[in-house]
Amino acid sequence: MQLLHEPADMHAFGVRLAQVLRPGDLIILSGDLGAGKTTLTKGIGAGLGVAGVVASPTFIIARVHRPTDGRIPLVHVDAYRLSSLDELDDLDLDVSMDDSVTVVEWGSGMAERLSDSYLEIHLEARDDDARELTMTGHDGDWSARIAQIEKETTC
Ligand code: ADP
Ligand code: MG
C-alpha cells in the first residue's frame, strides 16, 4: 500500500508508474468519485510524455493522447456511464490497445475482459485527505514491475 498525502504526490506516483509501462498494458482504476483516479492518470500521461491535458473523460467515454516524443499513446477511458466495455470496441479509436497504454476509470468488473493481464489500482480517501493506493497485478509480470515501483518509492 502507498500513502499519497497530496494531489502532487498522486501525480508523481503516476509519473513513476509510467516508467515501467509498455505498449499493450491495461490499468484498471477503482475508487469513489474524488478518490484521485484522474489525478493519477494525468501523472501517467505526463510520465509517458503524451500531448494534451489529461482531463476527466467523463462525458466522452474515451480519449487518445499521443506522445510528443515517440513514447506510448495513452487511451484514457471513463467507464462510469458504460454498461459494458463491448461499447469500447465500437468507438473506433484510431490507435490499437496493443500499441497503447489503456487506463480505465471505473473499469472494475468490466475492463478485466479486455485483457488477461492487467494492473488493478484501488484508491481510497482517508479522513485526513491522504489517499491509500493499492496495486494488484493480474497475470503477466506485474509483480516484478510493482516491486520495482515500490523500491523506487522508498529510496
Ligand atoms: P476521480 O477521478 O477519482 O473522481 P480526481 O482525480 O478527479 O478523482 O479528483 C481528486 C480530487 O481530490 C482533486 O480535487 C484533488 O485535488 C483532491 N485531492 C486531495 N488530496 C488528494 C490526494 N492525496 N491525492 C489525490 N487527490 C487529492
Ligand atoms: Mg475521474
XYZ file of C-alpha atoms and ligand atoms in Angstrom:
183
model
C 0.000 0.000 0.000
C 1.211 3.503 -0.847
C 0.135 6.581 1.055
C -0.160 9.722 -1.081
C -0.611 12.818 1.039
C -1.184 15.473 -1.614
C -2.544 15.630 -5.173
C 1.063 16.321 -6.253
C 2.136 13.021 -4.663
C -0.573 11.176 -6.585
C 0.589 12.820 -9.817
C 4.225 11.967 -9.067
C 3.257 8.357 -8.418
C 1.645 8.241 -11.875
C 4.855 9.580 -13.425
C 6.865 6.836 -11.685
C 4.363 4.168 -12.693
C 4.627 5.265 -16.335
C 8.325 4.373 -16.334
C 7.514 0.652 -16.083
C 4.651 0.678 -18.601
C 4.774 -0.876 -22.062
C 2.536 -0.902 -25.145
C -0.443 -3.193 -24.592
C -0.675 -2.557 -20.848
C -4.097 -2.239 -19.246
C -4.655 -0.430 -15.947
C -7.983 -0.553 -14.161
C -8.679 2.183 -11.617
C -11.316 1.955 -8.927
C -12.266 4.235 -6.060
C -15.047 6.690 -5.301
C -15.629 9.982 -7.042
C -12.816 12.309 -5.993
C -10.523 9.457 -4.962
C -7.851 10.667 -7.393
C -8.244 8.422 -10.457
C -7.983 11.287 -12.941
C -5.118 12.897 -10.999
C -3.228 9.593 -11.189
C -3.972 9.273 -14.905
C -2.610 12.780 -15.502
C 0.635 11.677 -13.872
C 0.746 8.566 -16.057
C 0.196 10.779 -19.122
C 2.978 13.123 -18.030
C 5.297 10.165 -17.461
C 4.517 8.772 -20.911
C 5.142 12.207 -22.408
C 1.773 12.439 -24.136
C 0.386 15.659 -25.545
C -2.625 17.464 -24.205
C -4.032 17.873 -20.742
C -5.465 14.635 -19.475
C -8.867 15.720 -18.254
C -11.583 13.521 -16.909
C -13.185 11.935 -19.952
C -16.490 11.505 -18.126
C -18.572 12.997 -20.890
C -16.787 11.441 -23.813
C -16.051 7.836 -22.726
C -12.547 7.647 -24.196
C -9.781 9.954 -25.302
C -6.500 9.167 -27.045
C -3.399 11.124 -26.034
C -0.460 10.893 -28.382
C 3.132 11.111 -27.246
C 5.092 14.166 -28.313
C 8.437 12.402 -28.328
C 7.791 8.910 -29.550
C 6.774 7.049 -26.437
C 3.476 5.248 -25.999
C -0.018 6.659 -26.668
C -2.392 6.779 -23.699
C -6.001 5.674 -24.108
C -7.988 7.106 -21.194
C -11.412 5.553 -20.730
C -14.147 6.502 -18.306
C -16.466 3.556 -17.947
C -18.815 5.270 -15.490
C -21.665 5.518 -17.986
C -20.992 2.298 -19.818
C -22.851 -0.864 -19.010
C -20.257 -2.950 -20.803
C -16.917 -2.370 -22.435
C -18.104 -4.070 -25.610
C -19.047 -0.499 -26.423
C -15.344 0.318 -26.351
C -14.781 -1.841 -29.417
C -17.393 0.238 -31.225
C -15.641 3.508 -30.513
C -13.251 3.033 -33.390
C -10.277 4.602 -31.627
C -7.534 5.454 -34.094
C -4.903 3.583 -32.089
C -4.968 -0.058 -31.089
C -4.819 -1.139 -27.460
C -1.812 -3.319 -28.356
C 0.189 -0.205 -29.209
C -1.053 1.897 -26.281
C -1.316 2.048 -22.538
C -5.023 1.887 -21.651
C -6.235 3.344 -18.349
C -9.863 2.710 -17.428
C -11.544 4.682 -14.647
C -14.473 2.877 -13.032
C -13.463 -0.184 -15.022
C -13.575 -2.747 -12.290
C -15.968 -5.570 -13.107
C -15.885 -4.679 -16.798
C -12.412 -3.900 -18.089
C -10.903 -7.191 -16.935
C -12.382 -8.758 -20.048
C -10.174 -6.624 -22.274
C -7.014 -8.496 -21.310
C -5.870 -11.428 -19.141
C -3.040 -9.311 -17.860
C -3.839 -6.047 -16.136
C -2.860 -3.892 -13.194
C -5.657 -3.098 -10.781
C -5.248 0.071 -8.715
C -7.652 0.932 -5.941
C -7.723 4.408 -4.404
C -9.266 5.179 -1.072
C -9.571 8.626 0.519
C -8.740 8.878 4.201
C -10.275 11.374 6.616
C -7.083 13.474 6.506
C -7.350 13.753 2.689
C -4.419 11.421 2.061
C -5.098 8.597 -0.390
C -4.318 4.928 0.074
C -3.252 3.287 -3.159
C -3.239 -0.477 -3.557
C -1.893 -2.273 -6.616
C -2.800 -5.809 -7.606
C -1.195 -7.338 -10.657
C -3.043 -9.955 -12.652
C -1.035 -12.245 -14.915
C 1.958 -11.028 -16.854
C 4.999 -9.687 -14.992
C 3.153 -7.105 -12.914
C 4.526 -8.311 -9.582
C 8.100 -7.648 -10.728
C 7.082 -4.251 -12.012
C 5.186 -3.399 -8.812
C 8.269 -4.351 -6.808
C 10.348 -2.009 -8.953
C 7.982 0.931 -8.392
C 7.814 0.259 -4.662
C 11.601 0.081 -4.453
C 11.923 3.467 -6.161
C 9.253 4.935 -3.903
C 11.084 4.045 -0.717
C 14.523 5.304 -1.808
P -11.581 10.886 -9.548
O -11.112 10.862 -10.979
O -11.266 9.627 -8.791
O -13.028 11.271 -9.420
P -9.977 13.299 -9.339
O -8.538 12.965 -9.540
O -10.709 13.912 -10.469
O -10.730 11.991 -8.766
O -10.106 14.286 -8.111
C -9.432 14.119 -6.897
C -9.668 15.374 -6.068
O -9.185 15.190 -4.747
C -8.923 16.568 -6.651
O -9.713 17.713 -6.489
C -7.670 16.649 -5.790
O -7.167 17.957 -5.718
C -8.213 16.180 -4.447
N -7.185 15.566 -3.567
C -6.933 15.911 -2.300
N -5.952 15.160 -1.764
C -5.560 14.303 -2.724
C -4.566 13.272 -2.751
N -3.795 12.958 -1.703
N -4.437 12.587 -3.906
C -5.237 12.877 -4.970
N -6.190 13.839 -4.991
C -6.353 14.546 -3.867
Mg -12.168 10.913 -12.838
